[in-house]
C-alpha cells in the first residue's frame, strides 16, 4: 500500500471502530485513534476513502418488536468523533453498500472520507455471504484491512470481500501490518529462550493457547486463577480457590505434554490468599503451593514473583497473556504489577516483549508501561487465536 498511487482512487478501508458507546457518547476512543495513521496516509495519497466497520452485536440485541436498534448501534457518533480527531469533515452514509452509500461515493472527492453505517445491520455480514461481499467490493478500486480486532472473523467485510481484489489491489493497513509483523516475531523463528507468561481466570479459555505455546516456547510461567486447576490436578489442596474440576485431566495432559517435549511448565510456588473475594479483607501469604481450607488464592506470592522475574530476565523473547491475580483489587495486584515491571525491565535490556489479549493489556496500561514493552496488541480475541497457532481469515484473505 505504501508505494501505491491512490490519487482519486476509491479505497475501501475496513477498520475496527467497535468502541464502547453509551447514549451516543463514545466512552473510549482508543480504537479510533489507532486507525488514524492509515487514514492519514490515505488522505495524503489523495484517495477517496470509504470506511466501514461493525459496532456491537445489533442482530443479537434486537428491540422487543424484533427490529434492529438503529440508534444504539449506529456509527454516526463515530463519524463525528473521527471528524474531530482529524479536524476534517467526515461524511456519513445511513446504509452500507445501499443507495445512500453509492450516491455519496459518486460525490466523494479525492482526500475526503465517507463512513458507512454498521456492517452488522445486514444479516449477510456474519455469514460471509458471497453475493453481499461482492456488492461491497463494487464500492471501490482497492481494499485495505486495518481491523485486526476482527481478523479472526470470517465475515463479508473482514474476509470474503478480499476475494474480489487481486493482491495488487488489497493490503493490510498500518495497524494490521504491525500486528502481523509482531505476531510473526514470536511465532516464526523467535529469539530464544522464549518464555510465555499465561494468567487469567480459566484454564478452559486457554487450553489451546497453552498447548500451542508448549510447542513454541522454552518456558511457560502459569499464574492467575487457572494455576489452581493445575494444582488440583497434581493433588495439591487449593481451598476455595477458583477451579474447574472437569478440566483437571486436561491440565494433567498439558503437564505431561510439557514433560515429553522437555519444556518447562512452571506453576506458582506461593500465593496471596484470603477468605473472601474482596479488596479490604484480611490476607496472608502461603509458604508453599497449598492453600488452606476456607481460603482462596488471589495473587501469586513473593517467591513466585522472584522466580518468574528471574526467568523473564533470562528470556530473549517474552509473550504475556493474562494477569497473575485479581489485579483489579489493589491488595491482589502486586503479582501482576511486578511481572509487568519485570517484562518492561527485560525489554529495556534488549529482550523482545509482546503483550497480547484482554486483561494483560489493561494491566500494562494500568501501570503506564505501554511504552516500555515492545508491542501491545490491540486485538484481544484475534491475538489469542494467532498465538493459538490458528490462521486468521482476515489475514489469509489479504495474503491469498
Ligand atoms: P482472562 O480474561 O482469562 O485473562 O482473566 C482475567 C481475569 O482473571 C481478571 O478479571 C482477574 O481478576 C481474574 N483472576 C486472575 N487471578 C485470579 C484468581 N487467582 N482468582 C480469581 N480470579 C482471578
Short mmCIF file of C-alpha atoms and ligand atoms in Angstrom, two decimals:
data_model
loop_
_atom_site.label_atom_id
_atom_site.label_comp_id
_atom_site.label_asym_id
_atom_site.label_seq_id
_atom_site.Cartn_x
_atom_site.Cartn_y
_atom_site.Cartn_z
CA UNK A 1 0.00 0.00 0.00
CA UNK A 2 2.87 2.36 0.84
CA UNK A 3 4.01 2.63 -2.78
CA UNK A 4 0.58 2.57 -4.39
CA UNK A 5 -0.55 5.61 -6.33
CA UNK A 6 -4.04 6.10 -4.92
CA UNK A 7 -4.79 9.58 -6.26
CA UNK A 8 -8.54 9.78 -6.97
CA UNK A 9 -8.88 6.04 -6.39
CA UNK A 10 -11.80 4.71 -4.36
CA UNK A 11 -10.32 2.85 -1.39
CA UNK A 12 -12.49 0.70 0.86
CA UNK A 13 -10.94 0.72 4.33
CA UNK A 14 -12.18 -1.82 6.92
CA UNK A 15 -11.37 -0.60 10.43
CA UNK A 16 -12.28 -1.76 13.92
CA UNK A 17 -14.42 1.08 15.29
CA UNK A 18 -16.16 -1.27 17.73
CA UNK A 19 -15.85 1.23 20.59
CA UNK A 20 -17.93 1.38 23.78
CA UNK A 21 -20.78 3.90 23.32
CA UNK A 22 -23.33 4.91 25.96
CA UNK A 23 -26.30 7.07 24.96
CA UNK A 24 -24.47 8.22 21.85
CA UNK A 25 -21.32 9.17 23.78
CA UNK A 26 -18.06 7.33 22.99
CA UNK A 27 -16.51 6.08 26.25
CA UNK A 28 -13.06 5.14 24.93
CA UNK A 29 -11.76 6.24 21.53
CA UNK A 30 -8.54 4.15 21.54
CA UNK A 31 -9.59 2.07 18.54
CA UNK A 32 -10.44 5.16 16.50
CA UNK A 33 -7.14 6.80 17.42
CA UNK A 34 -5.23 3.63 16.43
CA UNK A 35 -6.73 3.76 12.93
CA UNK A 36 -5.66 7.37 12.30
CA UNK A 37 -2.19 6.67 10.79
CA UNK A 38 -3.70 4.59 7.95
CA UNK A 39 -6.48 7.12 7.37
CA UNK A 40 -3.99 9.99 7.34
CA UNK A 41 -1.77 8.14 4.85
CA UNK A 42 -4.76 7.61 2.54
CA UNK A 43 -5.70 11.29 2.83
CA UNK A 44 -2.12 12.28 1.92
CA UNK A 45 -2.28 9.99 -1.08
CA UNK A 46 -5.44 11.73 -2.28
CA UNK A 47 -7.61 8.60 -2.16
CA UNK A 48 -11.41 8.72 -1.98
CA UNK A 49 -11.82 6.91 1.31
CA UNK A 50 -14.79 4.69 2.09
CA UNK A 51 -14.62 3.42 5.68
CA UNK A 52 -16.60 0.53 7.07
CA UNK A 53 -16.78 -1.14 10.49
CA UNK A 54 -19.05 -3.15 12.72
CA UNK A 55 -20.27 -1.95 16.11
CA UNK A 56 -21.56 -4.31 18.77
CA UNK A 57 -23.98 -7.14 18.02
CA UNK A 58 -27.12 -5.45 16.69
CA UNK A 59 -28.67 -8.69 15.40
CA UNK A 60 -28.20 -10.38 18.79
CA UNK A 61 -29.72 -7.48 20.75
CA UNK A 62 -32.90 -6.74 18.79
CA UNK A 63 -35.66 -4.41 20.01
CA UNK A 64 -38.77 -6.07 21.57
CA UNK A 65 -40.56 -5.83 18.18
CA UNK A 66 -37.74 -7.81 16.56
CA UNK A 67 -36.21 -4.88 14.66
CA UNK A 68 -32.63 -3.60 14.83
CA UNK A 69 -31.89 -0.85 17.35
CA UNK A 70 -30.56 1.54 14.69
CA UNK A 71 -29.98 4.30 17.19
CA UNK A 72 -27.97 2.35 19.74
CA UNK A 73 -25.79 0.62 17.15
CA UNK A 74 -25.33 3.49 14.70
CA UNK A 75 -21.82 4.58 13.69
CA UNK A 76 -22.98 8.20 13.33
CA UNK A 77 -21.35 9.33 16.63
CA UNK A 78 -18.12 7.78 15.39
CA UNK A 79 -18.22 9.86 12.20
CA UNK A 80 -18.43 12.96 14.40
CA UNK A 81 -15.59 11.77 16.64
CA UNK A 82 -13.41 10.94 13.65
CA UNK A 83 -14.05 14.40 12.18
CA UNK A 84 -12.96 15.97 15.48
CA UNK A 85 -9.82 13.85 15.73
CA UNK A 86 -8.79 14.64 12.14
CA UNK A 87 -10.08 18.22 12.11
CA UNK A 88 -11.69 17.34 8.78
CA UNK A 89 -15.27 16.76 7.66
CA UNK A 90 -16.37 13.10 7.60
CA UNK A 91 -19.46 12.28 5.55
CA UNK A 92 -21.78 9.54 6.80
CA UNK A 93 -23.91 7.09 4.79
CA UNK A 94 -27.04 5.84 6.50
CA UNK A 95 -26.57 2.39 4.98
CA UNK A 96 -23.71 0.09 3.99
CA UNK A 97 -23.47 -0.56 0.24
CA UNK A 98 -27.05 0.70 -0.16
CA UNK A 99 -28.48 3.60 -2.22
CA UNK A 100 -27.20 6.29 0.16
CA UNK A 101 -23.68 4.79 0.10
CA UNK A 102 -23.46 4.69 -3.69
CA UNK A 103 -24.93 8.19 -4.05
CA UNK A 104 -22.37 9.59 -1.60
CA UNK A 105 -19.47 7.66 -3.16
CA UNK A 106 -20.28 9.21 -6.54
CA UNK A 107 -19.81 12.65 -4.96
CA UNK A 108 -16.79 11.72 -2.83
CA UNK A 109 -13.78 13.91 -3.57
CA UNK A 110 -10.13 12.98 -3.51
CA UNK A 111 -8.72 13.04 0.08
CA UNK A 112 -12.23 13.01 1.55
CA UNK A 113 -13.85 10.47 3.86
CA UNK A 114 -17.14 8.63 3.91
CA UNK A 115 -18.05 6.42 6.88
CA UNK A 116 -20.71 3.78 6.24
CA UNK A 117 -23.37 2.56 8.68
CA UNK A 118 -22.78 -0.58 10.76
CA UNK A 119 -21.88 -3.63 8.62
CA UNK A 120 -23.70 -5.82 11.13
CA UNK A 121 -27.08 -4.28 10.30
CA UNK A 122 -27.01 -6.83 7.45
CA UNK A 123 -27.51 -10.49 8.25
CA UNK A 124 -25.28 -11.42 5.29
CA UNK A 125 -22.24 -9.89 7.02
CA UNK A 126 -21.61 -12.54 9.67
CA UNK A 127 -22.47 -15.34 7.24
CA UNK A 128 -19.70 -14.29 4.88
CA UNK A 129 -22.34 -14.20 2.11
CA UNK A 130 -20.51 -14.05 -1.21
CA UNK A 131 -23.15 -12.00 -3.07
CA UNK A 132 -23.11 -9.29 -0.41
CA UNK A 133 -19.31 -9.36 -0.18
CA UNK A 134 -19.17 -8.88 -3.95
CA UNK A 135 -21.58 -5.95 -3.68
CA UNK A 136 -19.32 -4.42 -1.01
CA UNK A 137 -16.33 -4.87 -3.30
CA UNK A 138 -18.03 -2.84 -6.07
CA UNK A 139 -17.79 0.25 -3.84
CA UNK A 140 -14.08 0.69 -4.53
CA UNK A 141 -10.97 0.04 -6.58
CA UNK A 142 -8.84 -1.10 -3.63
CA UNK A 143 -9.49 -2.88 -0.33
CA UNK A 144 -7.43 -2.23 2.79
CA UNK A 145 -8.00 -4.14 6.02
CA UNK A 146 -6.87 -2.42 9.20
CA UNK A 147 -9.32 -4.22 11.52
CA UNK A 148 -7.00 -6.61 13.33
CA UNK A 149 -9.51 -6.84 16.20
CA UNK A 150 -11.93 -8.55 13.78
CA UNK A 151 -9.35 -10.56 11.81
CA UNK A 152 -10.42 -13.86 13.41
CA UNK A 153 -13.92 -13.47 11.95
CA UNK A 154 -14.74 -14.81 8.51
CA UNK A 155 -17.25 -12.07 7.73
CA UNK A 156 -18.04 -10.29 4.46
CA UNK A 157 -16.31 -7.03 5.35
CA UNK A 158 -13.28 -8.64 7.03
CA UNK A 159 -12.50 -11.58 4.76
CA UNK A 160 -14.92 -12.53 1.95
CA UNK A 161 -14.71 -9.12 0.23
CA UNK A 162 -10.96 -9.60 -0.30
CA UNK A 163 -11.66 -12.42 -2.80
CA UNK A 164 -12.80 -9.80 -5.28
CA UNK A 165 -9.48 -7.94 -5.32
CA UNK A 166 -6.15 -9.22 -6.61
CA UNK A 167 -3.01 -8.89 -4.48
CA UNK A 168 -2.12 -5.58 -6.17
CA UNK A 169 -5.43 -4.10 -5.06
CA UNK A 170 -5.66 -5.29 -1.46
CA UNK A 171 -3.40 -4.92 1.54
CA UNK A 172 -3.11 -4.55 5.31
CA UNK A 173 -3.41 -1.11 6.85
CA UNK A 174 -0.54 0.14 9.01
CA UNK A 175 -2.04 -1.10 12.30
CA UNK A 176 -2.81 -4.57 10.99
CA UNK A 177 0.62 -4.78 9.35
CA UNK A 178 2.26 -4.02 12.70
CA UNK A 179 0.13 -6.68 14.44
CA UNK A 180 1.02 -9.31 11.83
CA UNK A 181 4.73 -8.46 11.90
CA UNK A 182 4.86 -8.55 15.70
CA UNK A 183 2.92 -11.81 15.79
CA UNK A 184 5.46 -13.26 13.35
CA UNK A 185 8.31 -12.17 15.63
CA UNK A 186 7.17 -14.64 18.28
CA UNK A 187 5.64 -17.31 16.04
CA UNK A 188 8.32 -17.61 13.36
CA UNK A 189 11.95 -18.12 14.35
CA UNK A 190 11.81 -16.19 17.65
CA UNK A 191 14.99 -15.34 19.51
CA UNK A 192 15.44 -17.84 22.33
CA UNK A 193 14.97 -18.50 25.15
CA UNK A 194 11.29 -17.83 24.52
CA UNK A 195 9.08 -17.52 27.60
CA UNK A 196 5.29 -17.25 27.78
CA UNK A 197 3.56 -15.89 30.87
CA UNK A 198 -0.03 -17.11 30.98
CA UNK A 199 -2.52 -15.99 33.60
CA UNK A 200 -6.18 -15.12 33.89
CA UNK A 201 -9.19 -16.83 35.27
CA UNK A 202 -9.87 -20.08 33.47
CA UNK A 203 -7.89 -22.96 32.02
CA UNK A 204 -10.80 -23.79 29.73
CA UNK A 205 -10.40 -20.48 27.85
CA UNK A 206 -6.69 -21.07 27.30
CA UNK A 207 -6.19 -24.78 26.69
CA UNK A 208 -5.39 -24.33 23.01
CA UNK A 209 -3.18 -21.36 23.82
CA UNK A 210 -1.14 -23.24 26.42
CA UNK A 211 -0.92 -26.32 24.23
CA UNK A 212 0.43 -24.32 21.28
CA UNK A 213 2.80 -22.37 23.49
CA UNK A 214 4.24 -25.62 24.86
CA UNK A 215 5.19 -26.44 21.25
CA UNK A 216 6.55 -22.98 20.63
CA UNK A 217 8.20 -21.82 23.88
CA UNK A 218 11.05 -22.98 26.09
CA UNK A 219 9.36 -21.94 29.32
CA UNK A 220 5.75 -21.30 30.33
CA UNK A 221 5.01 -19.47 33.56
CA UNK A 222 1.49 -20.05 34.84
CA UNK A 223 -0.28 -17.58 37.16
CA UNK A 224 -3.76 -16.29 37.98
CA UNK A 225 -6.83 -18.33 38.81
CA UNK A 226 -6.00 -21.04 36.28
CA UNK A 227 -2.99 -22.17 38.35
CA UNK A 228 -5.34 -23.79 40.86
CA UNK A 229 -6.80 -26.24 38.36
CA UNK A 230 -3.20 -27.35 37.68
CA UNK A 231 -2.56 -27.65 41.45
CA UNK A 232 -5.75 -29.62 41.95
CA UNK A 233 -4.76 -31.94 39.10
CA UNK A 234 -1.42 -32.51 40.85
CA UNK A 235 -3.16 -33.41 44.13
CA UNK A 236 -2.36 -30.16 45.95
CA UNK A 237 -5.06 -28.70 48.23
CA UNK A 238 -6.46 -25.44 46.89
CA UNK A 239 -9.10 -24.48 49.48
CA UNK A 240 -11.83 -22.33 47.94
CA UNK A 241 -9.65 -21.11 45.06
CA UNK A 242 -11.04 -20.84 41.56
CA UNK A 243 -11.01 -24.28 39.98
CA UNK A 244 -12.52 -26.12 37.04
CA UNK A 245 -12.72 -29.71 38.37
CA UNK A 246 -13.77 -31.05 34.96
CA UNK A 247 -10.59 -29.65 33.42
CA UNK A 248 -8.06 -31.36 35.72
CA UNK A 249 -7.49 -34.13 33.15
CA UNK A 250 -6.67 -31.51 30.54
CA UNK A 251 -4.34 -29.77 32.97
CA UNK A 252 -2.56 -33.10 33.53
CA UNK A 253 -2.30 -33.63 29.78
CA UNK A 254 -0.66 -30.22 29.42
CA UNK A 255 1.80 -31.00 32.24
CA UNK A 256 2.56 -34.34 30.52
CA UNK A 257 2.97 -32.70 27.09
CA UNK A 258 5.48 -30.21 28.53
CA UNK A 259 7.44 -33.06 30.17
CA UNK A 260 7.57 -35.08 26.96
CA UNK A 261 8.72 -32.09 24.95
CA UNK A 262 11.29 -31.22 27.60
CA UNK A 263 9.74 -27.78 28.14
CA UNK A 264 9.48 -26.02 31.49
CA UNK A 265 5.86 -25.52 32.61
CA UNK A 266 6.22 -23.70 35.92
CA UNK A 267 3.45 -23.28 38.50
CA UNK A 268 3.44 -20.67 41.30
CA UNK A 269 5.49 -21.50 44.42
CA UNK A 270 3.28 -19.50 46.76
CA UNK A 271 0.05 -17.46 46.78
CA UNK A 272 -1.56 -14.49 48.46
CA UNK A 273 -4.75 -15.87 49.98
CA UNK A 274 -7.91 -14.53 51.63
CA UNK A 275 -11.19 -15.88 52.93
CA UNK A 276 -13.31 -13.56 50.82
CA UNK A 277 -13.22 -12.30 47.24
CA UNK A 278 -12.98 -8.62 48.11
CA UNK A 279 -10.36 -5.95 48.39
CA UNK A 280 -10.46 -4.87 52.03
CA UNK A 281 -10.40 -8.35 53.52
CA UNK A 282 -7.53 -9.77 55.63
CA UNK A 283 -4.95 -11.63 53.55
CA UNK A 284 -1.82 -13.69 54.08
CA UNK A 285 0.88 -15.42 52.05
CA UNK A 286 1.23 -19.21 51.86
CA UNK A 287 4.57 -20.94 52.49
CA UNK A 288 4.14 -23.32 49.58
CA UNK A 289 1.63 -24.09 46.83
CA UNK A 290 -1.07 -25.50 49.15
CA UNK A 291 -3.98 -23.22 50.09
CA UNK A 292 -5.72 -23.71 53.48
CA UNK A 293 -9.32 -24.79 53.69
CA UNK A 294 -11.71 -21.78 53.66
CA UNK A 295 -9.12 -19.62 51.83
CA UNK A 296 -8.74 -18.77 48.16
CA UNK A 297 -5.61 -17.84 46.23
CA UNK A 298 -5.99 -14.38 44.69
CA UNK A 299 -2.45 -13.45 43.63
CA UNK A 300 1.00 -15.00 43.21
CA UNK A 301 3.28 -14.63 46.25
CA UNK A 302 6.77 -13.10 46.61
CA UNK A 303 8.74 -16.32 45.97
CA UNK A 304 6.84 -16.82 42.71
CA UNK A 305 7.41 -13.19 41.71
CA UNK A 306 11.16 -13.61 42.29
CA UNK A 307 11.32 -16.89 40.33
CA UNK A 308 9.22 -15.58 37.41
CA UNK A 309 11.11 -12.25 37.28
CA UNK A 310 14.37 -14.21 37.07
CA UNK A 311 13.04 -16.36 34.21
CA UNK A 312 11.76 -13.25 32.41
CA UNK A 313 15.14 -11.56 32.79
CA UNK A 314 16.84 -14.54 31.12
CA UNK A 315 14.47 -14.57 28.14
CA UNK A 316 15.20 -13.12 24.71
CA UNK A 317 11.51 -13.17 23.73
CA UNK A 318 8.53 -12.82 26.07
CA UNK A 319 4.83 -13.33 25.42
CA UNK A 320 2.38 -12.25 28.11
CA UNK A 321 -1.33 -13.07 28.22
CA UNK A 322 -3.48 -12.80 31.35
CA UNK A 323 -2.98 -11.26 34.81
CA UNK A 324 -1.24 -13.09 37.67
CA UNK A 325 -4.01 -12.35 40.16
CA UNK A 326 -7.15 -10.33 40.74
CA UNK A 327 -5.28 -7.18 39.74
CA UNK A 328 -8.48 -5.08 39.72
CA UNK A 329 -8.30 -5.26 43.57
CA UNK A 330 -5.37 -3.27 44.91
CA UNK A 331 -4.20 -5.79 47.51
CA UNK A 332 -4.11 -8.62 44.99
CA UNK A 333 -2.46 -6.61 42.21
CA UNK A 334 1.18 -6.83 43.28
CA UNK A 335 1.97 -10.03 41.35
CA UNK A 336 0.65 -8.62 38.08
CA UNK A 337 2.40 -5.30 38.70
CA UNK A 338 5.77 -6.92 39.46
CA UNK A 339 5.54 -9.17 36.41
CA UNK A 340 4.65 -6.13 34.26
CA UNK A 341 7.71 -4.33 35.67
CA UNK A 342 9.91 -7.38 35.05
CA UNK A 343 8.74 -7.58 31.42
CA UNK A 344 9.42 -3.84 30.99
CA UNK A 345 12.90 -4.20 32.58
CA UNK A 346 13.78 -7.17 30.34
CA UNK A 347 12.64 -5.15 27.32
CA UNK A 348 14.89 -2.27 28.35
CA UNK A 349 17.74 -4.81 28.48
CA UNK A 350 17.14 -5.84 24.89
CA UNK A 351 14.51 -8.60 25.06
CA UNK A 352 11.51 -8.50 22.75
CA UNK A 353 8.10 -8.49 24.50
CA UNK A 354 4.60 -8.94 23.09
CA UNK A 355 1.61 -8.25 25.30
CA UNK A 356 -1.48 -9.83 23.80
CA UNK A 357 -5.09 -10.32 24.72
CA UNK A 358 -7.50 -8.57 27.04
CA UNK A 359 -6.57 -8.08 30.65
CA UNK A 360 -2.77 -8.17 30.39
CA UNK A 361 -3.08 -5.18 28.05
CA UNK A 362 -5.27 -3.47 30.69
CA UNK A 363 -2.59 -4.29 33.31
CA UNK A 364 0.25 -2.84 31.21
CA UNK A 365 -1.81 0.32 30.70
CA UNK A 366 -2.71 0.49 34.41
CA UNK A 367 1.00 0.65 35.32
CA UNK A 368 1.78 3.03 32.42
CA UNK A 369 4.27 0.62 30.89
CA UNK A 370 2.83 0.59 27.36
CA UNK A 371 5.87 2.45 26.02
CA UNK A 372 8.36 0.22 27.84
CA UNK A 373 7.39 -3.07 26.20
CA UNK A 374 7.98 -3.95 22.56
CA UNK A 375 4.39 -4.33 21.34
CA UNK A 376 0.93 -4.14 22.87
CA UNK A 377 -1.62 -5.85 20.67
CA UNK A 378 -4.99 -4.21 20.01
CA UNK A 379 -6.69 -7.48 19.13
CA UNK A 380 -7.91 -9.44 22.16
CA UNK A 381 -9.54 -12.49 20.57
CA UNK A 382 -7.61 -12.13 17.32
CA UNK A 383 -4.22 -12.11 19.05
CA UNK A 384 -5.25 -15.04 21.22
CA UNK A 385 -6.17 -17.09 18.14
CA UNK A 386 -2.92 -16.07 16.46
CA UNK A 387 -0.94 -17.30 19.47
CA UNK A 388 -3.02 -20.46 19.46
CA UNK A 389 -1.46 -21.11 16.06
CA UNK A 390 -4.66 -20.59 14.10
CA UNK A 391 -4.81 -18.94 10.72
CA UNK A 392 -6.88 -15.75 10.86
CA UNK A 393 -9.36 -15.37 7.95
CA UNK A 394 -8.83 -11.59 7.76
CA UNK A 395 -5.09 -12.08 7.29
CA UNK A 396 -5.27 -15.06 4.95
CA UNK A 397 -7.79 -13.24 2.72
CA UNK A 398 -5.28 -10.45 2.08
CA UNK A 399 -2.30 -12.75 1.53
CA UNK A 400 -4.03 -15.19 -0.83
P1 LIG B 1 -8.73 -13.67 31.49
O1 LIG B 1 -9.81 -12.88 30.81
O2 LIG B 1 -8.87 -15.14 31.35
O3 LIG B 1 -7.36 -13.16 31.16
O4 LIG B 1 -8.96 -13.45 33.04
C1 LIG B 1 -8.79 -12.21 33.65
C2 LIG B 1 -9.45 -12.23 34.98
O5 LIG B 1 -8.88 -13.26 35.79
C3 LIG B 1 -9.27 -10.95 35.74
O6 LIG B 1 -10.52 -10.32 35.87
C4 LIG B 1 -8.72 -11.39 37.08
O7 LIG B 1 -9.33 -10.74 38.17
C5 LIG B 1 -9.05 -12.87 37.11
N1 LIG B 1 -8.16 -13.60 38.03
C6 LIG B 1 -6.82 -13.62 38.00
N2 LIG B 1 -6.34 -14.36 39.01
C7 LIG B 1 -7.39 -14.85 39.69
C8 LIG B 1 -7.55 -15.67 40.83
N3 LIG B 1 -6.48 -16.15 41.48
N4 LIG B 1 -8.79 -15.96 41.26
C9 LIG B 1 -9.87 -15.46 40.60
N5 LIG B 1 -9.79 -14.68 39.51
C10 LIG B 1 -8.57 -14.36 39.05
#
